[in-house]
Short mmCIF file of C-alpha atoms and ligand atoms in Angstrom, two decimals:
data_model
loop_
_atom_site.label_atom_id
_atom_site.label_comp_id
_atom_site.label_asym_id
_atom_site.label_seq_id
_atom_site.Cartn_x
_atom_site.Cartn_y
_atom_site.Cartn_z
CA MET Q 1 -60.34 194.11 -84.57
CA SER Q 2 -61.66 197.62 -83.85
CA ASN Q 3 -65.17 198.11 -82.53
CA SER Q 4 -66.32 199.79 -85.71
CA ARG Q 5 -64.96 196.93 -87.88
CA ARG Q 6 -66.68 194.40 -85.66
CA ALA Q 7 -69.98 196.32 -85.71
CA LYS Q 8 -69.83 196.29 -89.51
CA SER Q 9 -69.08 192.58 -89.67
CA ILE Q 10 -71.77 191.11 -87.48
CA ARG Q 11 -74.53 193.61 -87.74
CA LEU Q 12 -78.02 192.12 -88.15
CA GLU Q 13 -79.97 194.17 -90.65
CA THR Q 14 -83.03 195.73 -89.16
CA LYS Q 15 -84.44 196.24 -92.64
CA PRO Q 16 -83.63 193.08 -94.67
CA LYS Q 17 -82.06 193.77 -98.10
CA PRO Q 18 -84.21 192.66 -100.99
CA ARG Q 19 -83.49 189.00 -101.58
CA GLN Q 20 -81.94 187.97 -104.83
CA ARG Q 21 -84.64 186.03 -106.68
CA ARG Q 22 -83.30 182.48 -107.20
CA VAL Q 23 -86.40 180.36 -107.75
CA PRO Q 24 -88.21 181.47 -110.91
CA ASP Q 25 -91.81 182.60 -110.43
CA GLY Q 26 -94.30 179.74 -110.35
CA VAL Q 27 -91.66 177.01 -110.41
CA ALA Q 28 -92.06 174.19 -107.83
CA MET Q 29 -89.07 173.59 -105.61
CA GLU Q 30 -88.63 170.01 -106.89
CA SER Q 31 -88.16 171.38 -110.41
CA PHE Q 32 -85.76 174.09 -109.14
CA LEU Q 33 -83.63 171.44 -107.50
CA ILE Q 34 -83.26 169.78 -110.88
CA HIS Q 35 -82.97 172.80 -113.19
CA GLY Q 36 -81.57 175.48 -110.85
CA PRO Q 37 -81.99 179.18 -111.68
CA GLN Q 38 -83.13 179.76 -115.22
CA PHE Q 39 -80.14 181.86 -116.08
CA SER Q 40 -76.79 182.04 -114.40
CA GLU Q 41 -73.48 183.63 -115.18
CA LYS Q 42 -71.96 180.45 -113.85
CA TRP Q 43 -73.41 178.09 -116.46
CA ASP Q 44 -74.05 178.38 -120.20
CA PHE Q 45 -77.59 176.96 -120.33
CA LYS Q 46 -77.64 176.98 -124.08
CA HIS Q 47 -75.19 174.15 -124.44
CA HIS Q 48 -74.84 171.83 -121.46
CA VAL Q 49 -77.86 169.88 -120.30
CA ILE Q 50 -75.96 168.73 -117.23
CA PRO Q 51 -74.10 171.49 -115.38
CA PRO Q 52 -70.39 171.13 -116.11
CA MET Q 53 -67.83 170.07 -113.49
CA SER Q 54 -65.18 172.73 -113.49
CA SER Q 55 -61.67 171.84 -112.60
CA SER Q 56 -59.51 174.93 -112.76
CA VAL Q 57 -57.55 176.13 -109.74
CA THR Q 58 -56.89 179.51 -111.31
CA TYR Q 59 -58.66 181.80 -113.73
CA ARG Q 60 -57.53 183.93 -116.63
CA LEU Q 61 -57.93 187.64 -115.84
CA GLU Q 62 -58.50 190.13 -118.70
CA ASP Q 63 -56.39 192.83 -117.11
CA THR Q 64 -54.77 193.78 -113.85
CA GLU Q 65 -57.62 196.11 -112.95
CA ARG Q 66 -60.13 193.23 -112.97
CA GLY Q 67 -57.73 190.99 -110.92
CA GLY Q 68 -57.15 193.79 -108.48
CA GLN Q 69 -60.85 194.51 -108.11
CA GLY Q 70 -61.59 190.85 -107.35
CA PHE Q 71 -58.88 190.66 -104.69
CA LYS Q 72 -60.04 193.90 -103.14
CA GLU Q 73 -63.65 192.62 -102.88
CA TYR Q 74 -62.68 189.28 -101.30
CA ALA Q 75 -60.26 190.92 -98.88
CA SER Q 76 -62.71 193.59 -97.74
CA GLY Q 77 -65.24 191.15 -96.17
CA ASP Q 78 -67.88 193.02 -98.21
CA ALA Q 79 -67.96 190.83 -101.31
CA HIS Q 80 -71.37 189.97 -102.78
CA ARG Q 81 -71.40 187.55 -105.65
CA THR Q 82 -74.06 188.88 -107.94
CA HIS Q 83 -71.39 189.28 -110.65
CA PRO Q 84 -68.57 186.94 -109.54
CA ILE Q 85 -65.05 187.61 -110.57
CA TYR Q 86 -63.36 184.22 -110.68
CA ILE Q 87 -59.72 184.36 -109.60
CA TYR Q 88 -58.81 181.26 -107.69
CA ASP Q 89 -60.84 178.13 -106.65
CA ARG Q 90 -60.72 178.78 -102.89
CA LEU Q 91 -62.27 182.22 -103.32
CA ASP Q 92 -65.13 181.30 -105.67
CA GLU Q 93 -65.72 179.02 -108.61
CA PRO Q 94 -68.67 178.17 -110.85
CA THR Q 95 -69.70 174.58 -110.13
CA ARG Q 96 -69.68 175.14 -106.38
CA GLY Q 97 -71.42 178.51 -107.07
CA MET Q 98 -74.31 176.73 -108.85
CA LEU Q 99 -74.74 174.41 -105.87
CA GLU Q 100 -74.67 177.43 -103.54
CA ASP Q 101 -77.39 179.20 -105.52
CA GLU Q 102 -79.67 176.18 -105.33
CA LEU Q 103 -79.03 175.60 -101.60
CA ALA Q 104 -79.78 179.26 -100.87
CA GLY Q 105 -82.94 178.95 -102.94
CA VAL Q 106 -84.30 175.83 -101.25
CA GLU Q 107 -83.49 177.06 -97.75
CA GLY Q 108 -85.02 180.48 -98.55
CA GLY Q 109 -81.81 182.27 -97.57
CA ASP Q 110 -79.88 185.23 -99.06
CA ASN Q 111 -76.72 183.33 -99.90
CA CYS Q 112 -74.83 180.11 -99.35
CA THR Q 113 -71.12 179.35 -98.90
CA CYS Q 114 -69.94 175.75 -99.26
CA PHE Q 115 -67.13 174.10 -97.39
CA ALA Q 116 -65.16 170.87 -97.57
CA THR Q 117 -67.15 169.23 -94.74
CA GLY Q 118 -70.00 169.88 -92.40
CA MET Q 119 -67.54 170.61 -89.59
CA ALA Q 120 -65.77 173.24 -91.77
CA ALA Q 121 -69.18 174.87 -92.36
CA ILE Q 122 -70.07 174.84 -88.67
CA SER Q 123 -66.63 176.27 -87.77
CA ALA Q 124 -67.17 179.04 -90.35
CA ALA Q 125 -70.68 179.95 -89.17
CA LEU Q 126 -69.50 180.13 -85.57
CA GLY Q 127 -66.17 181.70 -86.53
CA VAL Q 128 -68.00 184.55 -88.29
CA ALA Q 129 -70.60 185.01 -85.57
CA LEU Q 130 -68.25 184.94 -82.53
CA ARG Q 131 -65.22 186.88 -81.22
CA ALA Q 132 -62.98 186.39 -78.19
CA GLY Q 133 -64.93 187.30 -75.07
CA ASP Q 134 -68.28 186.23 -76.50
CA GLU Q 135 -70.48 183.51 -75.18
CA LEU Q 136 -72.26 180.78 -77.08
CA ILE Q 137 -75.43 179.14 -75.90
CA ALA Q 138 -76.01 175.67 -77.36
CA HIS Q 139 -78.34 172.77 -76.79
CA LYS Q 140 -76.70 170.24 -74.47
CA THR Q 141 -76.89 167.39 -76.98
CA LEU Q 142 -74.85 167.95 -80.16
CA TYR Q 143 -73.09 165.90 -82.78
CA GLY Q 144 -69.83 164.77 -81.09
CA CYS Q 145 -67.42 166.84 -83.16
CA THR Q 146 -69.54 169.99 -82.79
CA TYR Q 147 -69.51 169.36 -79.02
CA SER Q 148 -65.76 168.97 -79.12
CA LEU Q 149 -65.31 172.14 -81.17
CA ILE Q 150 -67.35 174.16 -78.71
CA THR Q 151 -65.92 172.68 -75.49
CA ASN Q 152 -62.31 171.89 -76.42
CA TRP Q 153 -61.32 174.56 -78.88
CA TYR Q 154 -63.41 177.69 -78.29
CA PRO Q 155 -62.47 178.11 -74.63
CA LYS Q 156 -58.85 178.42 -75.88
CA LEU Q 157 -60.01 181.39 -77.99
CA ASN Q 158 -61.82 182.82 -74.95
CA ILE Q 159 -65.22 181.96 -76.31
CA SER Q 160 -67.26 180.45 -73.48
CA ASN Q 161 -70.26 178.20 -73.76
CA LYS Q 162 -73.43 177.42 -71.86
CA LEU Q 163 -74.88 174.06 -72.83
CA ILE Q 164 -78.46 174.05 -71.75
CA ASP Q 165 -81.70 172.21 -72.56
CA LEU Q 166 -83.14 174.42 -75.32
CA ARG Q 167 -86.48 172.61 -75.06
CA ASP Q 168 -86.84 174.67 -71.92
CA ILE Q 169 -87.44 178.17 -73.32
CA ALA Q 170 -87.43 179.80 -69.90
CA ALA Q 171 -83.90 178.36 -69.38
CA LEU Q 172 -82.83 180.06 -72.60
CA GLU Q 173 -84.22 183.35 -71.40
CA ARG Q 174 -82.28 183.03 -68.15
CA ALA Q 175 -79.08 181.98 -69.89
CA ILE Q 176 -78.78 184.96 -72.22
CA THR Q 177 -76.35 187.62 -71.03
CA SER Q 178 -74.82 190.72 -72.60
CA LYS Q 179 -72.00 188.46 -73.84
CA THR Q 180 -74.25 186.07 -75.72
CA ARG Q 181 -73.73 186.27 -79.48
CA ALA Q 182 -75.09 182.98 -80.80
CA VAL Q 183 -77.60 180.33 -79.99
CA TYR Q 184 -76.74 177.03 -81.70
CA PHE Q 185 -78.68 173.76 -82.03
CA GLU Q 186 -79.63 170.83 -84.19
CA SER Q 187 -83.26 169.93 -84.68
CA PRO Q 188 -83.92 167.06 -84.76
CA VAL Q 189 -81.00 166.54 -82.39
CA ASN Q 190 -78.38 163.99 -83.34
CA PRO Q 191 -78.93 161.21 -82.18
CA THR Q 192 -81.73 161.55 -79.63
CA MET Q 193 -84.27 163.06 -82.11
CA GLU Q 194 -85.38 165.73 -79.59
CA LEU Q 195 -86.83 168.79 -81.33
CA ILE Q 196 -86.13 172.39 -80.51
CA ASP Q 197 -88.95 174.82 -81.12
CA ILE Q 198 -87.26 177.17 -83.60
CA GLU Q 199 -90.06 179.75 -83.50
CA ALA Q 200 -90.05 179.82 -79.70
CA VAL Q 201 -86.22 180.30 -79.65
CA ALA Q 202 -86.57 183.07 -82.26
CA GLN Q 203 -89.14 184.90 -80.16
CA VAL Q 204 -86.81 184.94 -77.12
CA VAL Q 205 -83.81 186.01 -79.19
CA GLU Q 206 -85.85 188.66 -80.99
CA ARG Q 207 -86.86 190.19 -77.63
CA ALA Q 208 -83.22 190.21 -76.49
CA ASN Q 209 -82.05 191.69 -79.83
CA ALA Q 210 -84.64 194.43 -79.68
CA LYS Q 211 -82.73 195.95 -76.73
CA ARG Q 212 -79.33 195.58 -78.35
CA LYS Q 213 -77.16 197.82 -80.49
CA GLU Q 214 -76.16 196.74 -83.97
CA GLY Q 215 -73.08 194.60 -83.71
CA GLU Q 216 -74.18 193.08 -80.39
CA LYS Q 217 -77.13 191.05 -81.69
CA ILE Q 218 -77.54 187.35 -81.25
CA TYR Q 219 -77.52 184.94 -84.20
CA ILE Q 220 -79.66 181.81 -84.13
CA ILE Q 221 -77.72 179.09 -85.96
CA VAL Q 222 -79.52 175.79 -86.81
CA ASP Q 223 -77.83 172.61 -87.95
CA ASN Q 224 -80.48 171.35 -90.39
CA THR Q 225 -78.54 168.21 -91.42
CA PHE Q 226 -81.07 165.66 -90.11
CA ALA Q 227 -84.18 167.37 -91.49
CA THR Q 228 -82.76 168.86 -94.71
CA PRO Q 229 -84.61 171.71 -96.38
CA PHE Q 230 -87.07 169.10 -97.67
CA CYS Q 231 -88.43 168.50 -94.17
CA GLN Q 232 -87.82 171.87 -92.46
CA ARG Q 233 -86.71 175.35 -93.38
CA PRO Q 234 -85.39 177.02 -90.20
CA LEU Q 235 -85.02 180.54 -91.73
CA SER Q 236 -88.79 180.64 -92.35
CA LEU Q 237 -89.20 179.97 -88.63
CA GLY Q 238 -86.98 182.80 -87.46
CA ALA Q 239 -83.41 181.38 -87.47
CA HIS Q 240 -80.68 183.55 -88.97
CA ILE Q 241 -78.16 181.00 -90.21
CA VAL Q 242 -78.53 177.39 -91.32
CA VAL Q 243 -75.64 174.91 -91.49
CA HIS Q 244 -75.48 171.52 -93.19
CA SER Q 245 -73.32 168.56 -93.56
CA LEU Q 246 -73.80 167.93 -97.23
CA THR Q 247 -72.06 164.61 -96.67
CA LYS Q 248 -75.40 163.30 -95.39
CA ASN Q 249 -78.98 163.55 -96.69
CA ILE Q 250 -78.33 166.32 -99.25
CA GLY Q 251 -75.39 164.58 -100.92
CA GLY Q 252 -77.45 161.45 -100.40
CA PHE Q 253 -75.30 158.84 -102.10
CA GLY Q 254 -72.45 158.61 -99.60
CA THR Q 255 -69.75 159.43 -102.15
CA ASP Q 256 -68.61 162.95 -101.20
CA MET Q 257 -68.12 165.15 -98.17
CA GLY Q 258 -69.32 168.72 -98.00
CA GLY Q 259 -70.79 171.45 -95.84
CA ALA Q 260 -72.82 174.56 -96.35
CA VAL Q 261 -73.72 177.77 -94.53
CA ILE Q 262 -76.85 179.68 -95.60
CA ALA Q 263 -76.55 183.15 -94.13
CA PRO Q 264 -78.11 186.63 -94.38
CA HIS Q 265 -77.00 189.09 -97.04
CA GLU Q 266 -74.77 191.08 -94.66
CA LEU Q 267 -72.66 188.06 -93.75
CA GLU Q 268 -71.87 186.98 -97.30
CA GLY Q 269 -68.62 188.92 -97.45
CA GLN Q 270 -67.53 187.62 -94.05
CA MET Q 271 -68.28 184.03 -95.02
CA LEU Q 272 -66.22 184.41 -98.20
CA LEU Q 273 -63.39 186.10 -96.28
CA TYR Q 274 -63.44 183.28 -93.74
CA ARG Q 275 -63.31 180.65 -96.44
CA LYS Q 276 -60.49 182.51 -98.26
CA ASP Q 277 -58.38 182.72 -95.11
CA PHE Q 278 -59.18 179.51 -93.22
CA GLY Q 279 -59.47 177.42 -96.38
CA GLY Q 280 -61.72 174.39 -96.27
CA ALA Q 281 -63.48 175.24 -99.55
CA LEU Q 282 -65.64 172.53 -101.07
CA ALA Q 283 -63.79 171.02 -104.03
CA PRO Q 284 -65.75 171.47 -107.30
CA LYS Q 285 -65.38 167.74 -108.01
CA SER Q 286 -67.32 167.11 -104.78
CA ALA Q 287 -69.80 169.93 -105.39
CA TRP Q 288 -70.69 168.40 -108.77
CA PRO Q 289 -72.31 165.09 -107.58
CA ILE Q 290 -74.16 166.96 -104.85
CA LEU Q 291 -75.47 169.35 -107.53
CA VAL Q 292 -76.16 166.75 -110.20
CA TYR Q 293 -77.31 163.70 -108.19
CA GLY Q 294 -77.88 164.78 -104.60
CA LEU Q 295 -80.10 167.85 -104.66
CA PRO Q 296 -82.30 166.85 -107.62
CA THR Q 297 -83.21 163.53 -105.96
CA LEU Q 298 -83.57 164.91 -102.40
CA PRO Q 299 -87.41 165.07 -102.39
CA LEU Q 300 -87.80 161.59 -103.93
CA ARG Q 301 -85.33 160.00 -101.56
CA LEU Q 302 -86.63 161.68 -98.44
CA LYS Q 303 -90.28 160.87 -99.24
CA ARG Q 304 -89.46 157.18 -99.71
CA GLN Q 305 -87.12 157.09 -96.68
CA GLN Q 306 -89.59 158.67 -94.31
CA GLU Q 307 -92.37 156.29 -95.38
CA SER Q 308 -90.01 153.38 -94.53
CA ALA Q 309 -88.84 155.08 -91.34
CA TYR Q 310 -92.46 155.24 -90.14
CA ALA Q 311 -92.89 151.52 -90.82
CA VAL Q 312 -89.61 150.69 -89.03
CA ALA Q 313 -90.44 152.91 -86.07
CA ARG Q 314 -93.82 151.23 -85.69
CA PHE Q 315 -92.20 147.84 -85.78
CA LEU Q 316 -89.69 148.86 -83.09
CA ARG Q 317 -92.36 150.47 -80.88
CA GLY Q 318 -94.25 147.19 -80.66
CA HIS Q 319 -91.16 145.07 -79.99
CA PRO Q 320 -90.85 143.46 -76.47
CA ARG Q 321 -87.02 143.98 -76.36
CA VAL Q 322 -87.22 147.68 -77.22
CA LYS Q 323 -87.45 150.13 -74.32
CA ARG Q 324 -88.29 153.23 -76.22
CA VAL Q 325 -88.32 154.63 -79.79
CA ALA Q 326 -87.86 158.29 -80.77
CA TYR Q 327 -89.20 159.06 -84.25
CA PRO Q 328 -90.99 162.41 -84.82
CA GLY Q 329 -93.53 160.72 -87.08
CA LEU Q 330 -94.90 158.41 -84.41
CA GLU Q 331 -98.18 159.61 -82.94
CA ASP Q 332 -96.92 159.00 -79.40
CA PHE Q 333 -93.58 160.84 -79.96
CA SER Q 334 -93.17 163.12 -76.97
CA GLN Q 335 -93.00 166.26 -79.14
CA PHE Q 336 -95.45 165.13 -81.83
CA ALA Q 337 -97.31 168.42 -81.84
CA LEU Q 338 -94.07 170.40 -82.35
CA ALA Q 339 -92.97 167.91 -85.05
CA LYS Q 340 -96.20 168.46 -86.89
CA LYS Q 341 -95.80 172.26 -86.58
CA GLN Q 342 -92.22 172.65 -87.79
CA MET Q 343 -91.35 169.60 -89.88
CA ARG Q 344 -93.17 170.32 -93.13
CA ASP Q 345 -92.11 169.41 -96.64
CA LEU Q 346 -91.95 171.75 -99.62
CA HIS Q 347 -95.76 171.51 -100.03
CA GLY Q 348 -96.65 171.80 -96.35
CA GLU Q 349 -97.09 168.02 -95.70
CA PHE Q 350 -95.86 166.54 -92.43
CA ALA Q 351 -92.22 165.45 -93.02
CA PRO Q 352 -90.68 163.71 -89.99
CA GLY Q 353 -87.57 162.57 -91.85
CA ASN Q 354 -85.54 159.40 -92.07
CA MET Q 355 -83.73 159.13 -88.72
CA ILE Q 356 -84.75 156.93 -85.73
CA TYR Q 357 -83.28 156.52 -82.29
CA PHE Q 358 -84.21 153.56 -79.98
CA GLU Q 359 -83.03 151.86 -76.87
CA THR Q 360 -82.91 148.15 -76.12
CA ILE Q 361 -84.14 146.74 -72.83
CA GLU Q 362 -81.19 145.66 -70.66
CA LYS Q 363 -81.07 143.51 -67.54
CA GLY Q 364 -78.15 145.36 -65.95
CA ALA Q 365 -76.22 148.55 -66.47
CA ASP Q 366 -74.15 147.22 -69.37
CA PRO Q 367 -75.59 147.51 -72.91
CA VAL Q 368 -75.30 143.73 -73.47
CA ASN Q 369 -78.39 143.36 -75.63
CA CYS Q 370 -77.63 146.51 -77.63
CA ILE Q 371 -74.20 145.21 -78.55
CA LYS Q 372 -75.56 141.78 -79.41
CA VAL Q 373 -78.17 143.28 -81.75
CA VAL Q 374 -75.76 145.68 -83.46
CA ASP Q 375 -72.96 143.06 -83.79
CA TRP Q 376 -75.37 140.47 -85.21
CA ILE Q 377 -76.58 142.99 -87.77
CA ALA Q 378 -72.96 144.02 -88.55
CA LYS Q 379 -72.05 140.41 -89.38
CA ASN Q 380 -75.31 139.06 -90.80
CA GLY Q 381 -77.57 141.95 -91.77
CA TYR Q 382 -78.47 142.37 -95.44
CA ALA Q 383 -80.21 145.76 -95.67
CA LEU Q 384 -78.60 147.33 -92.55
CA THR Q 385 -74.89 148.20 -92.47
CA LEU Q 386 -73.01 149.02 -89.24
CA ALA Q 387 -71.45 152.39 -90.17
CA VAL Q 388 -71.47 155.95 -88.98
CA SER Q 389 -72.76 158.78 -91.23
CA LEU Q 390 -76.38 158.93 -92.37
CA GLY Q 391 -78.70 159.93 -95.14
CA GLN Q 392 -77.54 157.50 -97.79
CA LEU Q 393 -79.37 155.09 -100.12
CA ARG Q 394 -78.29 152.24 -97.80
CA SER Q 395 -79.75 152.00 -94.29
CA LEU Q 396 -77.10 152.45 -91.64
CA ILE Q 397 -77.07 151.47 -87.97
CA GLU Q 398 -74.72 152.61 -85.22
CA ASN Q 399 -74.32 152.97 -81.46
CA PRO Q 400 -73.86 156.74 -80.90
CA GLY Q 401 -72.54 156.36 -77.35
CA ALA Q 402 -69.58 154.32 -78.59
CA MET Q 403 -69.17 155.98 -82.01
CA THR Q 404 -70.46 159.34 -83.28
CA HIS Q 405 -70.88 160.79 -79.80
CA ALA Q 406 -67.83 159.23 -78.10
CA ALA Q 407 -66.33 162.77 -77.83
CA LEU Q 408 -68.78 163.49 -75.00
CA PRO Q 409 -67.54 162.39 -71.54
CA PRO Q 410 -69.66 159.45 -70.25
CA GLU Q 411 -71.50 161.59 -67.67
CA LYS Q 412 -72.29 164.23 -70.31
CA ARG Q 413 -73.56 161.56 -72.65
CA LEU Q 414 -76.00 160.37 -69.97
CA GLU Q 415 -77.04 163.95 -69.23
CA SER Q 416 -77.62 164.43 -72.94
CA GLY Q 417 -79.92 161.43 -73.13
CA ILE Q 418 -77.37 159.31 -75.13
CA ALA Q 419 -77.79 155.98 -73.45
CA PRO Q 420 -75.16 153.21 -73.74
CA ASN Q 421 -78.03 151.00 -75.08
CA GLY Q 422 -79.06 153.62 -77.66
CA ILE Q 423 -79.10 152.76 -81.35
CA ARG Q 424 -79.32 155.22 -84.25
CA LEU Q 425 -80.87 154.20 -87.58
CA SER Q 426 -80.58 156.09 -90.81
CA ILE Q 427 -83.24 154.68 -93.14
CA GLY Q 428 -82.29 154.22 -96.79
CA ILE Q 429 -84.36 153.39 -99.84
CA GLU Q 430 -84.44 149.58 -99.55
CA HIS Q 431 -87.78 147.92 -99.10
CA PRO Q 432 -88.79 148.51 -95.42
CA ASP Q 433 -89.52 144.75 -94.98
CA ASP Q 434 -85.78 143.97 -95.48
CA ILE Q 435 -84.77 146.57 -92.91
CA ILE Q 436 -87.31 145.26 -90.42
CA ARG Q 437 -86.22 141.64 -91.03
CA ASP Q 438 -82.61 142.52 -90.07
CA LEU Q 439 -83.84 144.24 -86.91
CA GLU Q 440 -86.21 141.40 -86.04
CA ARG Q 441 -83.44 138.79 -86.34
CA GLY Q 442 -80.97 140.89 -84.37
CA LEU Q 443 -83.51 141.65 -81.62
CA ALA Q 444 -84.40 138.00 -81.36
CA LEU Q 445 -80.97 137.49 -79.67
CA ALA Q 446 -81.74 140.03 -76.92
CA GLU Q 447 -82.49 138.41 -73.52
C1 PLP G 501 -75.82 166.75 -87.31
C2 PLP G 501 -74.44 166.80 -87.90
N1 PLP G 501 -73.84 167.97 -88.10
C3 PLP G 501 -72.63 168.03 -88.62
C4 PLP G 501 -71.90 166.89 -88.94
C5 PLP G 501 -70.49 166.99 -89.48
O1 PLP G 501 -70.50 166.78 -90.84
P1 PLP G 501 -69.20 166.30 -91.64
O2 PLP G 501 -68.96 164.88 -91.28
O3 PLP G 501 -69.61 166.49 -93.06
O4 PLP G 501 -68.08 167.22 -91.27
C6 PLP G 501 -72.48 165.63 -88.71
C7 PLP G 501 -71.72 164.42 -89.04
O5 PLP G 501 -72.18 163.36 -88.75
C8 PLP G 501 -73.78 165.61 -88.20
O6 PLP G 501 -74.42 164.44 -87.98
#
């Protein structure tokens, strides 16, 4: 790719383009997540009450000129979908497009592009931001597959990485070099629940970007899967790009996989080009339940889940077989002040989310008690299910060291704070007493 082409493709606008208005004036976000934009070329509001699920791989074109124009736009990397020309599902299609408009609206971003999974979305965000020879700075603790993507695959493409502790802002300042093109992290971090101060990262990156030419600027990319836009909107705190696994809290019912990238205006064409060429588009049949069931119920589910999570976290904190509990809503959480600053719901209330991490007390180096507790719950628990994934109606329990984060080598897991006796909980919408009873009975076996 020539320099001029590259400069065009990853330039950060100094003057932001006027944002397309998605949320009608005066409408609360909860209502927007149910009704979407008032008018859309993607949906005939006069007839359907529920947005339709489209299922058409290809689209009738009125004439060759219109078909040619659509192809030219998607191939140029400059496409902007204010007036979409539908040609072929992988390029763009209306059910997914409606979901994208709502996700962009709730995250406060210019546009959204949806993918088949969260990993496809993360690959696309990084794929658009980075080129061979670039360097990526990321927090040292990451979801296992993201860690594997960055450490196994990107070095083969000559994209290097520095995995540092992004809670240490001075370390970020030291780590940035002329080759740095992206800073990537989750907050809260999966599974340890550490928080990264998004505003503080943005200040450092802004200072670095002020000295850089267009095309050499650094993107801040935040995986907002744990918090969801209900609990935290990273773009309002200075991040440039947000990624999601829609499979989790946003989908919310555990029936469909999906991923999303919310990006600035100037990257829309690149995101569409990436999806066109690498594939991995979200199927409209999977976009539909996320649009019709997931997003509209997100505030209700999260409110209920975080109330229960607080009750569960308090129970665990007082338990004699529990070594430590990490839940941003606990008053003695090590980053409680930061949690209160950046985890805020759509009305500005404190919103610490539905995820908990805790460690059992062990007599020796082996996680004997941890395995006993989790295995007892797997066989006998009622409200808790041993399963990976998160953000569903059902509460889920898992051991990240052995499961979701097994891709990290053991020494890296320890460095990342993922202890062999660590347990991750995703709190569902059951009555909290039933979740606590399962934990109480399981923990009773610990010695
Ligand atoms: C924080 C986070 N990001 C990304 C992903 C990947 O999402 P998906 O499984 O939809 O590819 C996961 C999956 O667990 C996750 O927990």
